[in-house]
CSV table of C-alpha atoms in Angstrom, one decimal:
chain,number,residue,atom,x,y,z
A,1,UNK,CA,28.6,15.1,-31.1
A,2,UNK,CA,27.4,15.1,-27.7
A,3,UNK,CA,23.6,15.5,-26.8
A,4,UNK,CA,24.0,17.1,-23.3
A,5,UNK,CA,20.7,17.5,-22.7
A,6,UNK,CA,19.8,14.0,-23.0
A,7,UNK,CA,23.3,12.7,-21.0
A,8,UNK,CA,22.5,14.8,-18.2
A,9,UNK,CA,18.9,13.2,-18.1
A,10,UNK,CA,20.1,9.7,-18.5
A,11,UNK,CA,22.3,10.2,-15.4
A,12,UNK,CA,19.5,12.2,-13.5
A,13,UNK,CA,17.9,8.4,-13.7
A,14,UNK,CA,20.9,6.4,-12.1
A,15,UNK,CA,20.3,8.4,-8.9
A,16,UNK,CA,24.0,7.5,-8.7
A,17,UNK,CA,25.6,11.6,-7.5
A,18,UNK,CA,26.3,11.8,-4.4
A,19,UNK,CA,25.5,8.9,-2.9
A,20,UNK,CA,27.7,6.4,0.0
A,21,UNK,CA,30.6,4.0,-1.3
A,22,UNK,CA,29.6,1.0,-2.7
A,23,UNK,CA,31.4,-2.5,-1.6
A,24,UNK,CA,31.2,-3.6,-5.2
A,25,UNK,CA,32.3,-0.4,-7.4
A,26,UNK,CA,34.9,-0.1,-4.5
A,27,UNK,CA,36.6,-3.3,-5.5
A,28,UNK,CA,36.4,-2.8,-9.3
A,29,UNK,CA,38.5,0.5,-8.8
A,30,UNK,CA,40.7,-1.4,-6.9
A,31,UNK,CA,41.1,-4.3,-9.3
A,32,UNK,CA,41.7,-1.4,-12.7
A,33,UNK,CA,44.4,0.1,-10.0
A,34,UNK,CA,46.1,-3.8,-9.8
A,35,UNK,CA,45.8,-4.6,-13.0
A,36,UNK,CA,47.4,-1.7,-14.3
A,37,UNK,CA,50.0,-0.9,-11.3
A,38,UNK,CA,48.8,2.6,-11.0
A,39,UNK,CA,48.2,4.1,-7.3
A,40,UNK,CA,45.2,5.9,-7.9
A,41,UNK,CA,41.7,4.6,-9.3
A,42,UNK,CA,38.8,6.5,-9.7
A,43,UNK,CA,34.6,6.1,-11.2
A,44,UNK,CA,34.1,9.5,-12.3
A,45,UNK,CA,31.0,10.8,-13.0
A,46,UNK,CA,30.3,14.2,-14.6
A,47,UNK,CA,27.0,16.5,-14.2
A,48,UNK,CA,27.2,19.9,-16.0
A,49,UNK,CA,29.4,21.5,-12.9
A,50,UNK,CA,31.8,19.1,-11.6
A,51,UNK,CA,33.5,15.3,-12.1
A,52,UNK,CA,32.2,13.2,-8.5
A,53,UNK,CA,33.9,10.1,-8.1
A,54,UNK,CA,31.8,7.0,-7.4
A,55,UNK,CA,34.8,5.3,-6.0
A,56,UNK,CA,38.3,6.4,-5.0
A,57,UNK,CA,41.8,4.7,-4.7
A,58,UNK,CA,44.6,7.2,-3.8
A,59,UNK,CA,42.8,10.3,-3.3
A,60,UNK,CA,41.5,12.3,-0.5
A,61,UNK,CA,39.1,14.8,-2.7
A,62,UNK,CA,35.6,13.6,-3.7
A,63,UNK,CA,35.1,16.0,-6.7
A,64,UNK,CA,36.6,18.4,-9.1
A,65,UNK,CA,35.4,20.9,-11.3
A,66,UNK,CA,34.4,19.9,-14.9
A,67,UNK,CA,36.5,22.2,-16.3
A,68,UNK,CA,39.5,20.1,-14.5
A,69,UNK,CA,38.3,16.9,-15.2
A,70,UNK,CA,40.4,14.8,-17.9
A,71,UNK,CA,37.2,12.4,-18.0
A,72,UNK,CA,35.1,15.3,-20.1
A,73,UNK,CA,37.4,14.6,-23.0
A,74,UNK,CA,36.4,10.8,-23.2
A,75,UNK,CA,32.4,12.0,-23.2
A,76,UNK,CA,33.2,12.3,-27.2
A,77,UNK,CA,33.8,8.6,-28.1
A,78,UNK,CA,32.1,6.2,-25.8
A,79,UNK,CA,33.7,3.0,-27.6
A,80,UNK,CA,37.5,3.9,-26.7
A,81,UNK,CA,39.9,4.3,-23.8
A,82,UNK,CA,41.1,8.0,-23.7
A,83,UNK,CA,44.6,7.7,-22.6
A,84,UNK,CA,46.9,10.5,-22.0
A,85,UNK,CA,50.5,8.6,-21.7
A,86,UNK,CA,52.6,12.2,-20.4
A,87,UNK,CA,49.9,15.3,-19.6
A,88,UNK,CA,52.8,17.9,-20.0
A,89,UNK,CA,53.3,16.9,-23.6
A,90,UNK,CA,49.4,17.1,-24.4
A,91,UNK,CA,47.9,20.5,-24.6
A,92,UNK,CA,45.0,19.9,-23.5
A,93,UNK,CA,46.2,19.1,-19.9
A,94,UNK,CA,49.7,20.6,-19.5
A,95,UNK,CA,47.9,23.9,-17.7
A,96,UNK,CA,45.3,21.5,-15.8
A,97,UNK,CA,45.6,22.4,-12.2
A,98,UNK,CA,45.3,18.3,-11.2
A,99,UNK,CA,48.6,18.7,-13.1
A,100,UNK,CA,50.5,21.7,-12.4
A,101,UNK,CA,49.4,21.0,-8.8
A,102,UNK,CA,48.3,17.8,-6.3
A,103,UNK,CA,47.7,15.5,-7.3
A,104,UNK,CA,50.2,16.3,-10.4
A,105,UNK,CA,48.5,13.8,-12.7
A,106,UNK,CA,50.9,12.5,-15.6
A,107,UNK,CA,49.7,9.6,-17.1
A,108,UNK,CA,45.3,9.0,-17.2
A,109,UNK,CA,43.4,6.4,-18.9
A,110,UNK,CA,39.9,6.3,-18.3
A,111,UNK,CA,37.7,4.2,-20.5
A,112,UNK,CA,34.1,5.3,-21.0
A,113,UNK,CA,30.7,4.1,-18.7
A,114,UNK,CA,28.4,4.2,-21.6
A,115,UNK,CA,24.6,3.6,-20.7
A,116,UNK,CA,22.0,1.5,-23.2
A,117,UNK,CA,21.3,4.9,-24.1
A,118,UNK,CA,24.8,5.6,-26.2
A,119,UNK,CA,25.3,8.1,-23.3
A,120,UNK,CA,28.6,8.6,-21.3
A,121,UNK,CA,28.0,9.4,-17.8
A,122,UNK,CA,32.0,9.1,-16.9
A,123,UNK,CA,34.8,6.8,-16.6
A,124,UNK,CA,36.6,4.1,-14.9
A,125,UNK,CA,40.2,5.8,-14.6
A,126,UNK,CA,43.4,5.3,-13.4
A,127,UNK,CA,45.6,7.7,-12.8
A,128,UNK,CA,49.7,7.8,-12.0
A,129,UNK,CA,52.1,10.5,-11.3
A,130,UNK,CA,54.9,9.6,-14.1
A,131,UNK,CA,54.5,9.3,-17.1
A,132,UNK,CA,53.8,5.6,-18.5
A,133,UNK,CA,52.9,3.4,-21.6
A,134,UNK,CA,49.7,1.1,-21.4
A,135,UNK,CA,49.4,-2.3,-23.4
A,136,UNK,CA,46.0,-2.7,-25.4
A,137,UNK,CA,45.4,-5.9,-23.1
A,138,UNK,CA,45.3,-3.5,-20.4
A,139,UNK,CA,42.9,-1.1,-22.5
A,140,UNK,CA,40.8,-4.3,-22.6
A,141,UNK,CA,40.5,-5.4,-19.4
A,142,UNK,CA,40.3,-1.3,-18.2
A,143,UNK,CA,37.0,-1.4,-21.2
A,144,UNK,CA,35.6,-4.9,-19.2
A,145,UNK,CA,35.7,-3.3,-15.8
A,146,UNK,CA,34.2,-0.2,-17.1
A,147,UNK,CA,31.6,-2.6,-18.7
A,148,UNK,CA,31.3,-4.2,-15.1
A,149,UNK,CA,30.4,-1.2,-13.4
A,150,UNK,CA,28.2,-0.1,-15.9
A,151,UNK,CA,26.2,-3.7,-15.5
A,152,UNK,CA,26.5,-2.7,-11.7
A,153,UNK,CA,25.2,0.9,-12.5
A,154,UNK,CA,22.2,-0.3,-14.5
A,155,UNK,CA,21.2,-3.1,-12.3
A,156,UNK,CA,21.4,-0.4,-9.5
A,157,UNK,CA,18.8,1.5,-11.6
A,158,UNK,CA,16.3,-0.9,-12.5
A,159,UNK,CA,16.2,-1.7,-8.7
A,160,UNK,CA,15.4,2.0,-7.8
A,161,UNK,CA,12.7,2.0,-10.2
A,162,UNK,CA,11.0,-1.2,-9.1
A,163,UNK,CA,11.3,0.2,-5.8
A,164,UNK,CA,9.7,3.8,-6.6
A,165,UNK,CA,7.0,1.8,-8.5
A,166,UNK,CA,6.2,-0.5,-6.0
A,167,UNK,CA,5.8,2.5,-3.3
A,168,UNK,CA,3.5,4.4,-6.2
A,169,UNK,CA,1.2,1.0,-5.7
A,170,UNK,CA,1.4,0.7,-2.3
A,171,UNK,CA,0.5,4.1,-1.8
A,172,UNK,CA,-2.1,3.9,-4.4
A,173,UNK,CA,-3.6,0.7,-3.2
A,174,UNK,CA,-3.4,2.0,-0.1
A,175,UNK,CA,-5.3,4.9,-1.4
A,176,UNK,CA,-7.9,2.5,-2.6
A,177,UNK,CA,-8.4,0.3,0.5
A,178,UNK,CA,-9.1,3.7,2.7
A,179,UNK,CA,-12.0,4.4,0.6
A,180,UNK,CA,-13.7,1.0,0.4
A,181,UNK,CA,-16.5,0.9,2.9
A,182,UNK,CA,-15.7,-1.4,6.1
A,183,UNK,CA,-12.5,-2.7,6.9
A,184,UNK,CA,-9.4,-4.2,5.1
A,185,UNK,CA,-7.3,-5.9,6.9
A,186,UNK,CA,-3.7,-8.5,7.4
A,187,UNK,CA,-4.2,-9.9,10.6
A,188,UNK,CA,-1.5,-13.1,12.1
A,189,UNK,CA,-1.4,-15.2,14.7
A,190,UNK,CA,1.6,-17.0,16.2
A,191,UNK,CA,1.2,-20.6,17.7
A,192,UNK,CA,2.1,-19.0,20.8
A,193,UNK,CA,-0.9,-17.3,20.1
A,194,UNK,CA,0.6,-13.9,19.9
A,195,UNK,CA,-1.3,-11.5,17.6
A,196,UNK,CA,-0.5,-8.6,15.0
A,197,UNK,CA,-1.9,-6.7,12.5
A,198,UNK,CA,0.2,-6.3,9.8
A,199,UNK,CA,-2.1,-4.0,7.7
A,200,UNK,CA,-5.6,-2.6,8.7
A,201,UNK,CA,-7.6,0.0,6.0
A,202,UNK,CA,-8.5,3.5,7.6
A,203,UNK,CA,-12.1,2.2,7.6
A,204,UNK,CA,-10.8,1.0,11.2
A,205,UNK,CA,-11.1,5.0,12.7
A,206,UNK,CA,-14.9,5.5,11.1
A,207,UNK,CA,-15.4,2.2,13.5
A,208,UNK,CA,-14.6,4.4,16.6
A,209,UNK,CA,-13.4,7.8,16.8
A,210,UNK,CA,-10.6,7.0,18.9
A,211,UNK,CA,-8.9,4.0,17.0
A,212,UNK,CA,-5.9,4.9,14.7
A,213,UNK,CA,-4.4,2.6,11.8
A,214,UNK,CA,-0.7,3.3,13.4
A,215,UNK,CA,-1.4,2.3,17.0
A,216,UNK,CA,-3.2,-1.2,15.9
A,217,UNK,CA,-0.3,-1.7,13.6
A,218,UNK,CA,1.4,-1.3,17.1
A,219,UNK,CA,-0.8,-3.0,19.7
A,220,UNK,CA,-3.5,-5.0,18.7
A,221,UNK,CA,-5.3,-4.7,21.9
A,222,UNK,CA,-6.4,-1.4,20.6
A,223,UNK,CA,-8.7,-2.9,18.6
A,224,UNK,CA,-9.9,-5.8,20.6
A,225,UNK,CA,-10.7,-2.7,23.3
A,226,UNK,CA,-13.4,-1.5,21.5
A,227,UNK,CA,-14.9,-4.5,21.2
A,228,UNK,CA,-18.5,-5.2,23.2
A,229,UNK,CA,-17.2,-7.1,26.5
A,230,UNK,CA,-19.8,-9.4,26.2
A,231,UNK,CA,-18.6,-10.2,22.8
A,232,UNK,CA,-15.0,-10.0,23.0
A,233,UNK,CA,-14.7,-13.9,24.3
A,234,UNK,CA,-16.9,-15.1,21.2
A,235,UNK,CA,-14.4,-13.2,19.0
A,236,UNK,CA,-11.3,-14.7,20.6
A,237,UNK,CA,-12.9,-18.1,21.0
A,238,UNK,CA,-13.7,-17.7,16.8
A,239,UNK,CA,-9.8,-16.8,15.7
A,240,UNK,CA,-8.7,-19.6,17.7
A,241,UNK,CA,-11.1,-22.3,16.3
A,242,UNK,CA,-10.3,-20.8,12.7
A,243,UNK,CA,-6.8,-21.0,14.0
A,244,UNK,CA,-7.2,-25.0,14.6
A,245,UNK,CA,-9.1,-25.9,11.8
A,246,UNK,CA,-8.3,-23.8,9.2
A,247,UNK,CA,-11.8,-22.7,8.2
A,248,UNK,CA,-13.0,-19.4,7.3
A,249,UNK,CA,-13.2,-16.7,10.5
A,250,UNK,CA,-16.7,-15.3,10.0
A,251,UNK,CA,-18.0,-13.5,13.3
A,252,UNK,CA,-20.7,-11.1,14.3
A,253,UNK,CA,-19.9,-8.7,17.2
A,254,UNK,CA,-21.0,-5.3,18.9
A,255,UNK,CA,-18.8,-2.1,19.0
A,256,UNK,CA,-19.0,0.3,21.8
A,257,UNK,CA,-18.7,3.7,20.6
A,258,UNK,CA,-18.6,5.4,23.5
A,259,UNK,CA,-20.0,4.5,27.3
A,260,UNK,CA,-23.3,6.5,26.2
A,261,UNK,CA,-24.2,5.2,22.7
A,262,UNK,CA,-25.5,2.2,21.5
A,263,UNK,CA,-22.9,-0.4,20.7
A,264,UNK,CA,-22.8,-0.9,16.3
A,265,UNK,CA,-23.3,-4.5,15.1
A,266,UNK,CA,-19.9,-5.4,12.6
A,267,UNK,CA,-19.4,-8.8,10.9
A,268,UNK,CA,-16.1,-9.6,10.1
A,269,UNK,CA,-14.9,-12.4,7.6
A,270,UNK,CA,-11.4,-13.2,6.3
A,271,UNK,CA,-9.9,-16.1,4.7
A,272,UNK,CA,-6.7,-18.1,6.9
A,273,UNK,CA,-3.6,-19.0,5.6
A,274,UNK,CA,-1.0,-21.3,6.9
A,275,UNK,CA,2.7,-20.8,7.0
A,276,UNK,CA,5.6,-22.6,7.2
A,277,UNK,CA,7.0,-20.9,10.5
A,278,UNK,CA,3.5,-22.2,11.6
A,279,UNK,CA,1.7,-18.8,12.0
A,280,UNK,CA,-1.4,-18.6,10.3
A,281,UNK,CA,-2.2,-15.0,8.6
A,282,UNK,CA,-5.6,-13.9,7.7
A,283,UNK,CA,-7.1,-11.6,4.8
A,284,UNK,CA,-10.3,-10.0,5.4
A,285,UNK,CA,-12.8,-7.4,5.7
A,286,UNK,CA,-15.2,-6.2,8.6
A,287,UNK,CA,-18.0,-4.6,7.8
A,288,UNK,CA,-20.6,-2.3,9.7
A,289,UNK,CA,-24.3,-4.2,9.6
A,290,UNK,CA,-25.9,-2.0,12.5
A,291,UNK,CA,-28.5,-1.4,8.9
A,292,UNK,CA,-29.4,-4.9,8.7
A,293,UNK,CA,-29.6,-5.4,12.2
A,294,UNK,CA,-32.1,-2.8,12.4
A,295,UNK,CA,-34.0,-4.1,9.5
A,296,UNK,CA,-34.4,-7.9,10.9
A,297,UNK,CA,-35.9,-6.3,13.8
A,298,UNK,CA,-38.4,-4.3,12.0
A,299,UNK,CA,-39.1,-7.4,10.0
A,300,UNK,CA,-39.8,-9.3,13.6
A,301,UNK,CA,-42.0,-6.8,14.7
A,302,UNK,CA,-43.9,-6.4,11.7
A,303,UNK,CA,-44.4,-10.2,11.6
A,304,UNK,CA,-45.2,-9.9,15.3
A,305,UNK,CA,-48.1,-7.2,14.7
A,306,UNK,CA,-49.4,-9.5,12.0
A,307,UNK,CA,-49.4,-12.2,14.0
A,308,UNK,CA,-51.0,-10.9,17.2
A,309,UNK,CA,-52.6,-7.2,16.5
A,310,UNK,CA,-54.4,-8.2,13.3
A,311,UNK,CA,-56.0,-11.6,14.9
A,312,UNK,CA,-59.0,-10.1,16.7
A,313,UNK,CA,-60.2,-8.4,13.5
A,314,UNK,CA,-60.0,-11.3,11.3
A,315,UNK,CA,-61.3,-13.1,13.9
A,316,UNK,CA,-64.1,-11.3,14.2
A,317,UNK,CA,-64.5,-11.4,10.8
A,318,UNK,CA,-64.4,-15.0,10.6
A,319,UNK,CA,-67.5,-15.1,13.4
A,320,UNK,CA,-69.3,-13.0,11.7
A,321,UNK,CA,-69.4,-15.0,8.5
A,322,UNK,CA,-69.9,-17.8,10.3
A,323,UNK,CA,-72.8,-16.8,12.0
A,324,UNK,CA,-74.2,-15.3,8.2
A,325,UNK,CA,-73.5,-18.7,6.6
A,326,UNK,CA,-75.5,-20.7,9.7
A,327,UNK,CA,-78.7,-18.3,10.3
A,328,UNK,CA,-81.7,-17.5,7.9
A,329,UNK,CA,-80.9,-13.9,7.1
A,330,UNK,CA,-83.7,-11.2,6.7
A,331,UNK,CA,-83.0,-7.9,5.5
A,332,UNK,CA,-82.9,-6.2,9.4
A,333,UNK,CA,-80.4,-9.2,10.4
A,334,UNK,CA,-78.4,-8.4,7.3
A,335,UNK,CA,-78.0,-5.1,7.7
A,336,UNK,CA,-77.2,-5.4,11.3
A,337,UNK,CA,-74.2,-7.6,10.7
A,338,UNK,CA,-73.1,-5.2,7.8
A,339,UNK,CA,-72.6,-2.9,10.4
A,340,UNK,CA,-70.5,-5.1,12.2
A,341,UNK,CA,-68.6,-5.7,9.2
A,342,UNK,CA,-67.8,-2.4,8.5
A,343,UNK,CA,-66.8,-1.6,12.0
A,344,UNK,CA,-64.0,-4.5,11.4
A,345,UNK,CA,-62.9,-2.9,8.5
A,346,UNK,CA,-62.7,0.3,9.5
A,347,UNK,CA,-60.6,-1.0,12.1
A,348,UNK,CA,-58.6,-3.3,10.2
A,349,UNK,CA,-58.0,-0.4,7.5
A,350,UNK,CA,-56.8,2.1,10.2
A,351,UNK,CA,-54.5,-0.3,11.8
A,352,UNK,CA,-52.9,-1.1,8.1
A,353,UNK,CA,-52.8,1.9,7.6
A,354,UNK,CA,-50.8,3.1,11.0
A,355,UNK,CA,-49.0,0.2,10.1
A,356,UNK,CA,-47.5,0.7,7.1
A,357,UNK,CA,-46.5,4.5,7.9
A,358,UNK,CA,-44.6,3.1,11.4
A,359,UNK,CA,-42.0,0.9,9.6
A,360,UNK,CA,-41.8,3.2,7.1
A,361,UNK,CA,-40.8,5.4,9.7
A,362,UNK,CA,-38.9,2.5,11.3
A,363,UNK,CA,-37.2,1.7,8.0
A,364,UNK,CA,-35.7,5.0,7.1
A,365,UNK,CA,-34.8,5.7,10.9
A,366,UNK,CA,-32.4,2.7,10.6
A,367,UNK,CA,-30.7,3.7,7.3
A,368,UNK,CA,-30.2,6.9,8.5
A,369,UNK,CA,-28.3,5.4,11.2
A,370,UNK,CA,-26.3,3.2,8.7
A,371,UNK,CA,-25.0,6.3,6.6
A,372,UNK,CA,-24.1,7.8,9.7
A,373,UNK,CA,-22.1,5.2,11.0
């Protein structure tokens, strides 16, 4: 008994209906059609409307309906070649319109494509317009070539699949990569030094507003263009020498935004890799550090205001204990200088104290900016 529901489905999965000729299942029709001396060949394959051939040898027509189709009788017994030896003495066919009219069919035998499944998706036929006997080598050879274009058919299938499931990763990695802060990127250089990206994350547009993934994919200037001018030269000179000696590209450079803003800092590291054609392609990531920029310059100035704003107190300081560890102290003397003191203190607290609170200020002033951009 025939599970229809579960045929149909396993020839959903060939993607095989109406799709072009194929070289291959062209010249296995033809080969059934020699072997056999029979004008017309066919691959038939049956959904729950209509028989489509695959491949066709003698015949104008692409289709029939199922109801006409000879192959729907061989969907029964997938491990034998249905022949019909004269369709006017058979009752199932002797009121068939391929019979009664063109291509008045006479003699059909079509062995079964049966799928791993124990499905039969259709035959490999052959078909003549009188009445003949077939041999059981012919049977055989007709069951091999069926046997071939199922090997064909399921090869075909495995292919499709690898295919759809290596676009579901690429799309989902691609997925991935746009979300990772910074840049991802597949950059190559030719030793005529011509340069292309091959793949560049959409990080790349939160870079500049007016950069898009598709036109550096295109033109790699686009990229280079937003580049500080008066960093541009240190980022070509760095690709080349990574070019020459192989070592690992690691750069710092300045973004211009637009002709009013202040141009981002962005480090950019990636690994090189030789190939035989001698172009060398690189894998890496660029990465906005306008943040830490900001933050080794607070750290400068706070070591600068250390260095040079807090010396006259503490050198005060240091006089006054100098002069209180050389002189005889009295009680009027002592108390005079513990007015000093506490005027340096006072002073030295205040300035802390406006010190701390302006990188604080400093501090979250620059992060800001680094979520921003």
């Amino acid at each position: 008994m025939v599970n229809e529901q579960s045929r149909l489905q396993d020839l959903e999965e060939y993607h095989i209906m109406d799709t072009p000729p194929e070289k291959e299942l062209n010249d296995l029709a033809e080969i059934a059609s020699a072997l056999c001396d029979t004008p017309i060949s066919l691959i038939s394959l049956l959904d729950n409307k209509r028989q489509w051939f695959k491949a066709v040898k003698g015949l104008t027509v692409k289709e029939t309906p199922i109801k006409d189709a000879f192959c729907r009788f061989a969907l029964h017994n997938a491990d034998e070649v249905l022949v019909v030896e004269d369709s006017l003495l058979d009752d199932r066919f002797r009121e068939n319109l391929l019979v009664i009219g063109d291509p008045n069919i006479r003699f059909y035998a079509g062995a079964p494509l049966k799928t791993p499944n124990g499905n039969v998706l259709g035959t490999l036929c052959i078909i003549d317009r009188k009445p003949r006997f077939m041999s059981k080598n012919q049977k055989k050879a007709l069951k091999l070539l069926a046997s071939r274009v199922m090997d064909f058919l399921t090869t075909r299938k495995i292919m499709i699949q690898q295919a759809h499931k290596i676009e579901f990763n690429r799309k989902r990695l691609k997925k991935l990569t746009d979300q990772v802060p910074g840049i991802i990127f597949q950059f190559e250089m030719t030793p005529e030094k011509e340069m292309s990206f091959s793949f560049v994350s959409k990080g790349v547009e939160q870079m500049n507003s007016g950069l898009n993934t598709n036109e550096i994919l295109k033109n790699p200037s686009v990229l280079f263009n937003s580049i500080y001018e008066q960093d541009l030269s240190l980022v070509e000179n760095s690709i080349l020498k990574s070019y020459s000696n192989m070592s690992l590209w690691e750069t710092e450079f300045r973004v211009v935004l637009s002709s009013n803003s202040k141009p981002l800092w962005y480090k950019g590291t990636a690994k090189p890799e030789s190939q035989k054609n001698g172009n060398v392609i690189w894998y890496g990531i660029i990465q906005d550090i306008s943040y830490q920029k900001e933050y080794e310059k607070t750290i400068e100035q706070i070591s600068f205001d250390i260095s040079h704003v807090l010396r006259k107190p503490i050198c005060t300081m240091l006089g006054l204990t100098t002069l209180i560890e050389n002189e005889e102290i009295n009680e009027e003397l002592l108390k005079k200088y513990s007015k000093y003191i506490r005027v340096v203190s006072d002073e030295l607290d205040n300035f802390t104290k406006t010190l701390n609170e302006t990188y604080a200020k400093k501090k979250k002033r620059a992060y800001s900016k680094s979520q921003i951009n």
